[in-house]
PDB file of C-alpha atoms and ligand atoms in Angstrom:
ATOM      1  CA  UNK A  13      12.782  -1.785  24.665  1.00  0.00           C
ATOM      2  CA  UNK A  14      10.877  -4.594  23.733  1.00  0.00           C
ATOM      3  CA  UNK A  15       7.155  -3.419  25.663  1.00  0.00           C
ATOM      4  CA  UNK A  16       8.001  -0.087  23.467  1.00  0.00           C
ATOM      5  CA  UNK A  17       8.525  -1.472  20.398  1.00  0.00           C
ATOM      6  CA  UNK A  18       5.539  -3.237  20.795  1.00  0.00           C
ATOM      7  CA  UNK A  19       3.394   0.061  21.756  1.00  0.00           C
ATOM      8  CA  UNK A  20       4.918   1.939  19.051  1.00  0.00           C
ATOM      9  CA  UNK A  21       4.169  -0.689  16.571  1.00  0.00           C
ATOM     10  CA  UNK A  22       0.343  -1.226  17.830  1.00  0.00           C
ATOM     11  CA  UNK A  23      -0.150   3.010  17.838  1.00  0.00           C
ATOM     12  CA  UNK A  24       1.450   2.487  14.151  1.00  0.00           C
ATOM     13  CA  UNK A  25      -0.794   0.007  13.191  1.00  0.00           C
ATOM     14  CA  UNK A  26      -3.954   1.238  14.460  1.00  0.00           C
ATOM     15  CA  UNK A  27      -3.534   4.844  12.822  1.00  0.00           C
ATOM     16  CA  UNK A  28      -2.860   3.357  10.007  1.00  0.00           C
ATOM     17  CA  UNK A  29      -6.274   1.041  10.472  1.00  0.00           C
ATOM     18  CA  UNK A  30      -8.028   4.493  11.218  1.00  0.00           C
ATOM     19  CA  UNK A  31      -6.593   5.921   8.123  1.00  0.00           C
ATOM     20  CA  UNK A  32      -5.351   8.799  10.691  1.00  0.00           C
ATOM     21  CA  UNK A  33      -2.249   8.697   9.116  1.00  0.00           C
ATOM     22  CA  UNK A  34      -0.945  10.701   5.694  1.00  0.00           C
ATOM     23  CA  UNK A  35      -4.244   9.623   3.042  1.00  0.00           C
ATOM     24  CA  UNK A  36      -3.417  13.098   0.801  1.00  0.00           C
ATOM     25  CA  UNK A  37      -0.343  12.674  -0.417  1.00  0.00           C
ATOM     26  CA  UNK A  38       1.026  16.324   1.364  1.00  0.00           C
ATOM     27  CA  UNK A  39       4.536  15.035   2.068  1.00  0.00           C
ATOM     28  CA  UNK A  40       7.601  16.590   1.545  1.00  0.00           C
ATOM     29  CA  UNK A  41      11.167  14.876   0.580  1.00  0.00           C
ATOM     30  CA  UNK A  42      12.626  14.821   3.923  1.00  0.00           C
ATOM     31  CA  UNK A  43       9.447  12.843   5.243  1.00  0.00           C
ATOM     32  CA  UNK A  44       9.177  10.678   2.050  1.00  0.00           C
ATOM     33  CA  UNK A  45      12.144   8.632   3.507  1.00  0.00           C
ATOM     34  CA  UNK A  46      11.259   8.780   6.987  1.00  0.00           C
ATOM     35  CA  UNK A  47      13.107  11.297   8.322  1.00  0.00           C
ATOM     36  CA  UNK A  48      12.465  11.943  12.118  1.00  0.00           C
ATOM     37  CA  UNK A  49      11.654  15.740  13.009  1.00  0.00           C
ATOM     38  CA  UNK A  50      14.304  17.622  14.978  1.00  0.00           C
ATOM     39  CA  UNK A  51      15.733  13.908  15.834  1.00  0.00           C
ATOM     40  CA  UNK A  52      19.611  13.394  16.757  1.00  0.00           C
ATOM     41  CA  UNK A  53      21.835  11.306  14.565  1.00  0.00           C
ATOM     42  CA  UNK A  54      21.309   8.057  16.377  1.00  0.00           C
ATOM     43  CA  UNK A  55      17.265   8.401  16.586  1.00  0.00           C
ATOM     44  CA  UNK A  56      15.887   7.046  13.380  1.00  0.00           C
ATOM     45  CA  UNK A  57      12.740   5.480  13.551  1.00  0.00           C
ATOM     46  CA  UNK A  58      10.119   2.836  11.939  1.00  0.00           C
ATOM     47  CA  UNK A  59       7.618   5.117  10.266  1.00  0.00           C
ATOM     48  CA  UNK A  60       3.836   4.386  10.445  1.00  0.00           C
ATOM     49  CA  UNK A  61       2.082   3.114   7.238  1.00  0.00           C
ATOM     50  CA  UNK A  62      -0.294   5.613   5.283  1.00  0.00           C
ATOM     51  CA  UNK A  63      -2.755   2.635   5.193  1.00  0.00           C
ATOM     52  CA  UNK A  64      -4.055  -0.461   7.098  1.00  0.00           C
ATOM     53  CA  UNK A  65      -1.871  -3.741   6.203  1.00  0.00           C
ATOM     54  CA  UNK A  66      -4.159  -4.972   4.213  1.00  0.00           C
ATOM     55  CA  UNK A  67      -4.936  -2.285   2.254  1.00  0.00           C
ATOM     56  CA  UNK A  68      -3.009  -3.019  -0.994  1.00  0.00           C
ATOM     57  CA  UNK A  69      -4.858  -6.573  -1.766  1.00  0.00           C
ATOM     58  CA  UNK A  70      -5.058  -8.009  -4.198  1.00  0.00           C
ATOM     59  CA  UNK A  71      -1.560  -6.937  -4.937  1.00  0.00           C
ATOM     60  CA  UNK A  72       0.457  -7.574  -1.864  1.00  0.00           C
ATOM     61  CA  UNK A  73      -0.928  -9.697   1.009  1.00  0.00           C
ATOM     62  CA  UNK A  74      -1.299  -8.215   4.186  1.00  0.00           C
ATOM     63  CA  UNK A  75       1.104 -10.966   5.850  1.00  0.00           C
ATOM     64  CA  UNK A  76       3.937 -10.264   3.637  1.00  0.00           C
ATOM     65  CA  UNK A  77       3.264  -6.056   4.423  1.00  0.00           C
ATOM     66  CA  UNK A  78       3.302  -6.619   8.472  1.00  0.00           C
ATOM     67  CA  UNK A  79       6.351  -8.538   8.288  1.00  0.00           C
ATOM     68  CA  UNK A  80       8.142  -6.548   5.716  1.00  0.00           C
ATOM     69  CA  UNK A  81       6.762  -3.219   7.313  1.00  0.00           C
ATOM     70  CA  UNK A  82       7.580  -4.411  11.164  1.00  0.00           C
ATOM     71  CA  UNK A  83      10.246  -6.516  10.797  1.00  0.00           C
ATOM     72  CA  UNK A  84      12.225  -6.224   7.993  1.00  0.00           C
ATOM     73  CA  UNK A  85      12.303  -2.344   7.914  1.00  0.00           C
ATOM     74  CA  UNK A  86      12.320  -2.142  11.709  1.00  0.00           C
ATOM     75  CA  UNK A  87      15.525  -4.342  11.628  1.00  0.00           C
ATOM     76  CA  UNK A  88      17.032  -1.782   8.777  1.00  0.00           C
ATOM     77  CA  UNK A  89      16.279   1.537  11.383  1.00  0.00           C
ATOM     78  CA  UNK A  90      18.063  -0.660  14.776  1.00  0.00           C
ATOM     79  CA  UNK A  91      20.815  -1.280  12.265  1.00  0.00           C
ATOM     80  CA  UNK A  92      21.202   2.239  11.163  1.00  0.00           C
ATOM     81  CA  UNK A  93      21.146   3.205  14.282  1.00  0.00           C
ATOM     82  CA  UNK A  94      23.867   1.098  16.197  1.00  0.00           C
ATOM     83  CA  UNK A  95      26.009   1.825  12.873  1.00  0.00           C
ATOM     84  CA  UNK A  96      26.119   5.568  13.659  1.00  0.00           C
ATOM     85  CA  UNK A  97      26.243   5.288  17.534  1.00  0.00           C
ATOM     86  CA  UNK A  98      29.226   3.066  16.896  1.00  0.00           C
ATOM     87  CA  UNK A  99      31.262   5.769  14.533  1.00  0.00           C
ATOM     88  CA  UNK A 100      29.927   8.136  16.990  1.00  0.00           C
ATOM     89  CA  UNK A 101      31.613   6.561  20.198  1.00  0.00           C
ATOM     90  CA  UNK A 102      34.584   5.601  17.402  1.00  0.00           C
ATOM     91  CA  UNK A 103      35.251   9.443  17.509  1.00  0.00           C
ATOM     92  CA  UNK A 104      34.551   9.794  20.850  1.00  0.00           C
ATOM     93  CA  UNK A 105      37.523   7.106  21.835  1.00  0.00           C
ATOM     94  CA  UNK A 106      39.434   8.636  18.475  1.00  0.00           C
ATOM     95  CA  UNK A 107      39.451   4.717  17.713  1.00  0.00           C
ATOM     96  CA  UNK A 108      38.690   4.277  13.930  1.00  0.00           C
ATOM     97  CA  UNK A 109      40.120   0.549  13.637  1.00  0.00           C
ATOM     98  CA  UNK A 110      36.427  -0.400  12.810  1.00  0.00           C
ATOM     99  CA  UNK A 111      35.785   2.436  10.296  1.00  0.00           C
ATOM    100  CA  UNK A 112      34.887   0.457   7.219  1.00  0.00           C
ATOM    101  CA  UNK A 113      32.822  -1.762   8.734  1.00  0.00           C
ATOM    102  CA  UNK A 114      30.418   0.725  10.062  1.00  0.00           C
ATOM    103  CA  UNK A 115      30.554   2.781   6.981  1.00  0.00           C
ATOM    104  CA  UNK A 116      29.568  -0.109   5.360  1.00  0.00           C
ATOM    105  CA  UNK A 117      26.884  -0.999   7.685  1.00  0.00           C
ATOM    106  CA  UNK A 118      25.811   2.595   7.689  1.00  0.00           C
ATOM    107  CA  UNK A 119      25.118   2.109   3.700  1.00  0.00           C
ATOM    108  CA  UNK A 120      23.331  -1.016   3.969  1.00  0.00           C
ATOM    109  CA  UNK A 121      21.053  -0.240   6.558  1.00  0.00           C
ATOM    110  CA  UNK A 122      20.572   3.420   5.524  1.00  0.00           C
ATOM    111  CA  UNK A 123      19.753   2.281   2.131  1.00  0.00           C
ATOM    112  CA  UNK A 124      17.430  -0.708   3.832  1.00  0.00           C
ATOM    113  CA  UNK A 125      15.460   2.371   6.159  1.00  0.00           C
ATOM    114  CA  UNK A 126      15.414   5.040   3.339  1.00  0.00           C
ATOM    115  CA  UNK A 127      14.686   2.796   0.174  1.00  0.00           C
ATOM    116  CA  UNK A 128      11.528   1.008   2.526  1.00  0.00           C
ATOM    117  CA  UNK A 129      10.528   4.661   3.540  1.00  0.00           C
ATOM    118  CA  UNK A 130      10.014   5.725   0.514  1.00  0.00           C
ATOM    119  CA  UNK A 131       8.486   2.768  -0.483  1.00  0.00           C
ATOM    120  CA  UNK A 132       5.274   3.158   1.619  1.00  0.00           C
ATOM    121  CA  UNK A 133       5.016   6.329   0.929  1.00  0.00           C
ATOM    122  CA  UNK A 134       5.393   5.430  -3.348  1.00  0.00           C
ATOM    123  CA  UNK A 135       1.771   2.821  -3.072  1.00  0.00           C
ATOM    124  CA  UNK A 136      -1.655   3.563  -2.095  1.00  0.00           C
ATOM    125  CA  UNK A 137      -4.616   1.127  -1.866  1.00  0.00           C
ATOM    126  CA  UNK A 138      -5.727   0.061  -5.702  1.00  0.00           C
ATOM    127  CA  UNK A 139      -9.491   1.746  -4.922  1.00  0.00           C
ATOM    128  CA  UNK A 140      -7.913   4.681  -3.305  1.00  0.00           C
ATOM    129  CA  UNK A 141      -5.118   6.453  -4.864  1.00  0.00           C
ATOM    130  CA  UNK A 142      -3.310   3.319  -6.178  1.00  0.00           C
ATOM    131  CA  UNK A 143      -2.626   2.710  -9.728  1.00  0.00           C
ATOM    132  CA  UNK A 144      -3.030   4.435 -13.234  1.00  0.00           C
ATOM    133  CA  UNK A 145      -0.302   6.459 -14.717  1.00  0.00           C
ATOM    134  CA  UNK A 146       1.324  10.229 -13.428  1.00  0.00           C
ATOM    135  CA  UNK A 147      -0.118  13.246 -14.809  1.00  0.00           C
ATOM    136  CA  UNK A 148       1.264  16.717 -15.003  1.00  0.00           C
ATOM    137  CA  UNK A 149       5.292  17.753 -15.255  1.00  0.00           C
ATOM    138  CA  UNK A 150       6.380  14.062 -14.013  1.00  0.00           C
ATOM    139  CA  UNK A 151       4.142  12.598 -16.731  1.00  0.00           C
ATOM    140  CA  UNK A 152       5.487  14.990 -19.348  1.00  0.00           C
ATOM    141  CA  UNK A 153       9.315  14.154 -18.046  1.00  0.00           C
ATOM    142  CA  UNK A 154       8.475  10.459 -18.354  1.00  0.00           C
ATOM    143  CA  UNK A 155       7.647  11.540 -22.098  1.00  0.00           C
ATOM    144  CA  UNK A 156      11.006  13.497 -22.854  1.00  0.00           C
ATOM    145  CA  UNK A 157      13.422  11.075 -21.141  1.00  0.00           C
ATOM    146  CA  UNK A 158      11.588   7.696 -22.210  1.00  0.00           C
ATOM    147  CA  UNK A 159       9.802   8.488 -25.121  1.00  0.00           C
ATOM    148  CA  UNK A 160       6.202   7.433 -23.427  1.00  0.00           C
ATOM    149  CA  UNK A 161       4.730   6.168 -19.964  1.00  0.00           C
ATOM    150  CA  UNK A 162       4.646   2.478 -21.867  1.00  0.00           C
ATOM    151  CA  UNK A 163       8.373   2.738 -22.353  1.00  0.00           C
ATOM    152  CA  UNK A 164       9.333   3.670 -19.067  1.00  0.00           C
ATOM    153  CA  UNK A 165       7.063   0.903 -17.745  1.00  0.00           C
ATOM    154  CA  UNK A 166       8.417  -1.563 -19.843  1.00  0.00           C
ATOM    155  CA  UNK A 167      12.436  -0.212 -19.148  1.00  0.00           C
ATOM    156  CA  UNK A 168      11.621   0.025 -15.031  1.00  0.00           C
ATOM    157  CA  UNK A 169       9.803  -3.990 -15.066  1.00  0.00           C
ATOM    158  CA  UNK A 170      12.725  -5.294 -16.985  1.00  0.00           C
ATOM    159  CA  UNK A 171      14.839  -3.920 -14.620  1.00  0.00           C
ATOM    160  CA  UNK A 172      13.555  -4.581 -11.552  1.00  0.00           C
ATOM    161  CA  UNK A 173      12.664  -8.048 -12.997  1.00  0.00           C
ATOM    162  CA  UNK A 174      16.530  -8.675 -13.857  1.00  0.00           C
ATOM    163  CA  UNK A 175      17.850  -7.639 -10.331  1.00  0.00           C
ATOM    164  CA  UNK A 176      20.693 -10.208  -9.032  1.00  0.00           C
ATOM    165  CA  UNK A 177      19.495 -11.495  -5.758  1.00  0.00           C
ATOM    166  CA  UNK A 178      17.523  -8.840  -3.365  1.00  0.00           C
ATOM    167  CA  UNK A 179      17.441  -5.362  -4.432  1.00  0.00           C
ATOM    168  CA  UNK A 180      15.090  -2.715  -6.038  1.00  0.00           C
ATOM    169  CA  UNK A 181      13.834  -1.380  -9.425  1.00  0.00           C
ATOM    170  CA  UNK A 182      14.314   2.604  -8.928  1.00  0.00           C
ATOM    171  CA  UNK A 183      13.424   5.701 -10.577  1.00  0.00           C
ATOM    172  CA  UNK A 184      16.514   8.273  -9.830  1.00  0.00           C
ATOM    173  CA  UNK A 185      15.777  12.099 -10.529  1.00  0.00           C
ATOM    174  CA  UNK A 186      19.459  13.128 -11.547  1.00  0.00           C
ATOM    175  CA  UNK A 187      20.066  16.946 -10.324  1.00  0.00           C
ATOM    176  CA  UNK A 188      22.748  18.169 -12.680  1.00  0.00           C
ATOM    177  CA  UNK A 189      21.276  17.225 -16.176  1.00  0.00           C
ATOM    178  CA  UNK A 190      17.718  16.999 -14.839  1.00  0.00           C
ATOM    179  CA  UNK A 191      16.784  13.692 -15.918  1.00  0.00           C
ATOM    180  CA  UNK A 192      15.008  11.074 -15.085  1.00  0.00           C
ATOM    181  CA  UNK A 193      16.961   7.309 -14.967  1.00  0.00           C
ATOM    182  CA  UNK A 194      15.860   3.563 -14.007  1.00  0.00           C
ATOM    183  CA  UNK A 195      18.575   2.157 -11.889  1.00  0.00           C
ATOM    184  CA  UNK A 196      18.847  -1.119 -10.153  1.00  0.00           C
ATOM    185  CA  UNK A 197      20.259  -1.362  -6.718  1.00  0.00           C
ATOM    186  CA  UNK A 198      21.318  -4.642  -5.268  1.00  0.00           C
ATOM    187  CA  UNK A 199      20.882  -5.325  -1.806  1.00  0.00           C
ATOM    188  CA  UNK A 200      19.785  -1.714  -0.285  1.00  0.00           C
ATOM    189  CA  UNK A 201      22.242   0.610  -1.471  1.00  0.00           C
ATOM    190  CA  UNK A 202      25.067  -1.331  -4.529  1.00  0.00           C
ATOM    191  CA  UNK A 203      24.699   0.230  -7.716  1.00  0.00           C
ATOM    192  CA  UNK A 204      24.091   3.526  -6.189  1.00  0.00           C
ATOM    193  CA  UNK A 205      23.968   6.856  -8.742  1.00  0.00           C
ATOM    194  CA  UNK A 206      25.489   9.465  -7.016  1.00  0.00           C
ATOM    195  CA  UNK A 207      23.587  13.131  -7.512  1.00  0.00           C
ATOM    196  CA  UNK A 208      20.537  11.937  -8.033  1.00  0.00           C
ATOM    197  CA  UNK A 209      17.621  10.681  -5.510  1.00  0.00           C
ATOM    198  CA  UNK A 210      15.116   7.822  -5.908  1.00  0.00           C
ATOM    199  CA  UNK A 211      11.944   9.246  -6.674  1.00  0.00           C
ATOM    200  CA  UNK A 212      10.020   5.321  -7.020  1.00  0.00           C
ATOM    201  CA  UNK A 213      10.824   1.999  -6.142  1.00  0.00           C
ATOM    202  CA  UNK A 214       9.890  -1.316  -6.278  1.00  0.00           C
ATOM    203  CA  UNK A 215      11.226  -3.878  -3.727  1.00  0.00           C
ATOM    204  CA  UNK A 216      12.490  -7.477  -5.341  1.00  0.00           C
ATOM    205  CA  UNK A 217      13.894  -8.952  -2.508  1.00  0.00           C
ATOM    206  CA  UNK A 218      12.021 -12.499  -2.291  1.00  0.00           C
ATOM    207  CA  UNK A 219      10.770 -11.565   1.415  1.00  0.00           C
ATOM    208  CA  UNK A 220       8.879  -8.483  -0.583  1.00  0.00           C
ATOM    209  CA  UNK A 221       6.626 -11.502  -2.216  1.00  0.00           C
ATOM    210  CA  UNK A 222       7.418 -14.244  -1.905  1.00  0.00           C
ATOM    211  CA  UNK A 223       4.541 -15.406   0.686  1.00  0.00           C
ATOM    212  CA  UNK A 224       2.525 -14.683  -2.027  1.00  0.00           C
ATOM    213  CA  UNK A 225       4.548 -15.027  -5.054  1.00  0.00           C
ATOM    214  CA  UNK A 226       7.176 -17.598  -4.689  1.00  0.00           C
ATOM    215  CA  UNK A 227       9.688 -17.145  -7.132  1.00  0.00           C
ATOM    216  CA  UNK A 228       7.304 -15.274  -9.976  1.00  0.00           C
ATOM    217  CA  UNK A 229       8.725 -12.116  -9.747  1.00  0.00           C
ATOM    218  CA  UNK A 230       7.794 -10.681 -12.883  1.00  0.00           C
ATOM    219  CA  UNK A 231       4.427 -11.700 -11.463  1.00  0.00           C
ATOM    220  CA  UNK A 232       4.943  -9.886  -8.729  1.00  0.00           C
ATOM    221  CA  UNK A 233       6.264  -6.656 -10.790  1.00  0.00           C
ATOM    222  CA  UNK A 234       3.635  -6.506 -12.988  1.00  0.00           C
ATOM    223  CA  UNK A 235       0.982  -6.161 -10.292  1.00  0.00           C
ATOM    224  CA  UNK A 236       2.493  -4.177  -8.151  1.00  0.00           C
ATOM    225  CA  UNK A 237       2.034  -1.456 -10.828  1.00  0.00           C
ATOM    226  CA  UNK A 238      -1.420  -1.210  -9.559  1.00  0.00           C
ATOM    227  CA  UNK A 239      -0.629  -0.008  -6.203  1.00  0.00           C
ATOM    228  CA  UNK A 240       2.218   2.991  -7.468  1.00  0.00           C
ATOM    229  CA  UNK A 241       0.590   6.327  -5.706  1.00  0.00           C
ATOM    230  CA  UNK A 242       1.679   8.681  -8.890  1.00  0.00           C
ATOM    231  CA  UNK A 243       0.430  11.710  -6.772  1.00  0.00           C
ATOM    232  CA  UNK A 244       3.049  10.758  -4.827  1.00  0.00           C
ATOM    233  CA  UNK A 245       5.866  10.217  -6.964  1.00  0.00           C
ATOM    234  CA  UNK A 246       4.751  13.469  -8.828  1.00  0.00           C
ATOM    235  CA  UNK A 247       5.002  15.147  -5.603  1.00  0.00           C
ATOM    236  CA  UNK A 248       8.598  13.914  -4.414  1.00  0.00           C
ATOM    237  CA  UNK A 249       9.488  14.575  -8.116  1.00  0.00           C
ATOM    238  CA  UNK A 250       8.398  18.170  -8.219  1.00  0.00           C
ATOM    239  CA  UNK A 251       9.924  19.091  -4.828  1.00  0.00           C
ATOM    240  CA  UNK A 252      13.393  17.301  -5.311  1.00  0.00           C
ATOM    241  CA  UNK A 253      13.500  19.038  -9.152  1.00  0.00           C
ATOM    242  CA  UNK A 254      12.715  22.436  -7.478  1.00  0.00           C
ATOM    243  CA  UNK A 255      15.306  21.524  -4.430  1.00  0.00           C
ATOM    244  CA  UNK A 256      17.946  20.916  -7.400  1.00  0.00           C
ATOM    245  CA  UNK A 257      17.160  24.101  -9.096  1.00  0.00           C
ATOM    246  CA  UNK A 258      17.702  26.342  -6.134  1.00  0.00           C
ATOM    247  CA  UNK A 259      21.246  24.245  -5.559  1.00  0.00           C
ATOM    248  CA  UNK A 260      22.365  24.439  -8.876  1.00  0.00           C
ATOM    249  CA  UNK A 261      21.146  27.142 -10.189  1.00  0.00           C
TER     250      UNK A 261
HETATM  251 MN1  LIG B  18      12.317  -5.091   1.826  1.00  0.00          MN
END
């Protein structure tokens, strides 16, 4: 378990190092938060980086992005993935004494592998994709939901920046209304808007920067803006709005 963990995670790290990994930003929702091709329900897995660890300095150190990457988010996917074998042998045994304890866990570390998924997919080096604002339909949503790109900015930072302990800052495209709405979340998955998916986030748990940061989180925030791959966003964006549309018509 171990020896492959530790294969996996030096494969990961050296595509990413050879840039062999995603660069374009061709993804589609489904891989945006890490979802595992053709996997079974108990076979989630850490994905691999678009970029080396270092690659978003400045911004966000490359000590802080190995141990968030390998063992933060790897420790969300084992958790995810004990949760659901647990319900799954629960039904197996018809034993659901434990049931709200594994939902729960299910939502925590769901939220923990899904939110950190989409996370490396949402930033891109700051020479190399990273930074700037969104162009096209996501910039022109931005417009008619926030009134400008500065407002948004502004609304997302002082959210993310007035989080109660760990959490995120998150952009939510809401199907039914098709709107876009900054939401907190605390811890990886309280606060949660139901029919709606997070489109960009921002990580404010302290282990997110605090190697780098301590506790200057607005700090933190405000630089991390120059990492945000808009292509992207504007990519998950235009695929979940055009998901919604054949759903709801
Ligand atoms: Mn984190």
């Amino acid at each position: 378990m171990q020896n492959t963990r530790r294969e996996f995670l030096k494969t990961a790290s050296a595509m990413a190092a050879a840039g062999a990994a995603i660069g374009a930003p061709t993804l589609g929702v489904q891989q945006a938060f890490g979802a595992t091709a053709g996997g079974a329900r108990t076979s989630h897995e850490l994905p691999s980086l678009p970029y080396a660890y270092d690659a978003l300095e400045p911004y966000i150190d490359a000590q802080t992005m190995e141990l968030h990457h390998s063992a933060h988010h790897m420790a969300y996917v084992n958790g995810l993935n004990n949760a659901e074998e647990m319900l799954a042998q629960a039904r197996e045994a018809g034993d659901f004494a434990q049931v709200q304890h594994w939902s729960r866990q299910v939502a925590f570390h769901g939220g923990g592998h899904f939110l950190h998924s989409l996370f490396w997919m949402v930033m891109a080096p700051p020479d190399n994709g990273g930074g700037g604002e969104p162009e096209g339909s996501l910039a022109e949503k931005i417009e008619e939901d926030f009134g400008g790109f500065d407002q948004f900015k502004a609304h997302f930072s002082a959210a993310a920046g007035a989080v109660e302990g760990g959490g995120w800052g998150l952009l939510h495209y809401r199907f039914p209304d098709d709107r876009l709405v900054v939401m907190q979340a605390e811890n990886q998955h309280k606060l949660s808007l139901w029919a709606s998916v997070p489109i960009l986030g921002v990580d404010v748990w302290e282990h997110a920067y605090y190697l780098n940061y301590q506790n200057r989180r607005g700090e933190y925030i405000e630089n991390w803006w120059n990492v945000v791959n808009w292509s992207a966003v504007s990519e998950i964006f235009t695929r979940s709005r055009s998901a919604a549309q054949q759903v709801v018509g």
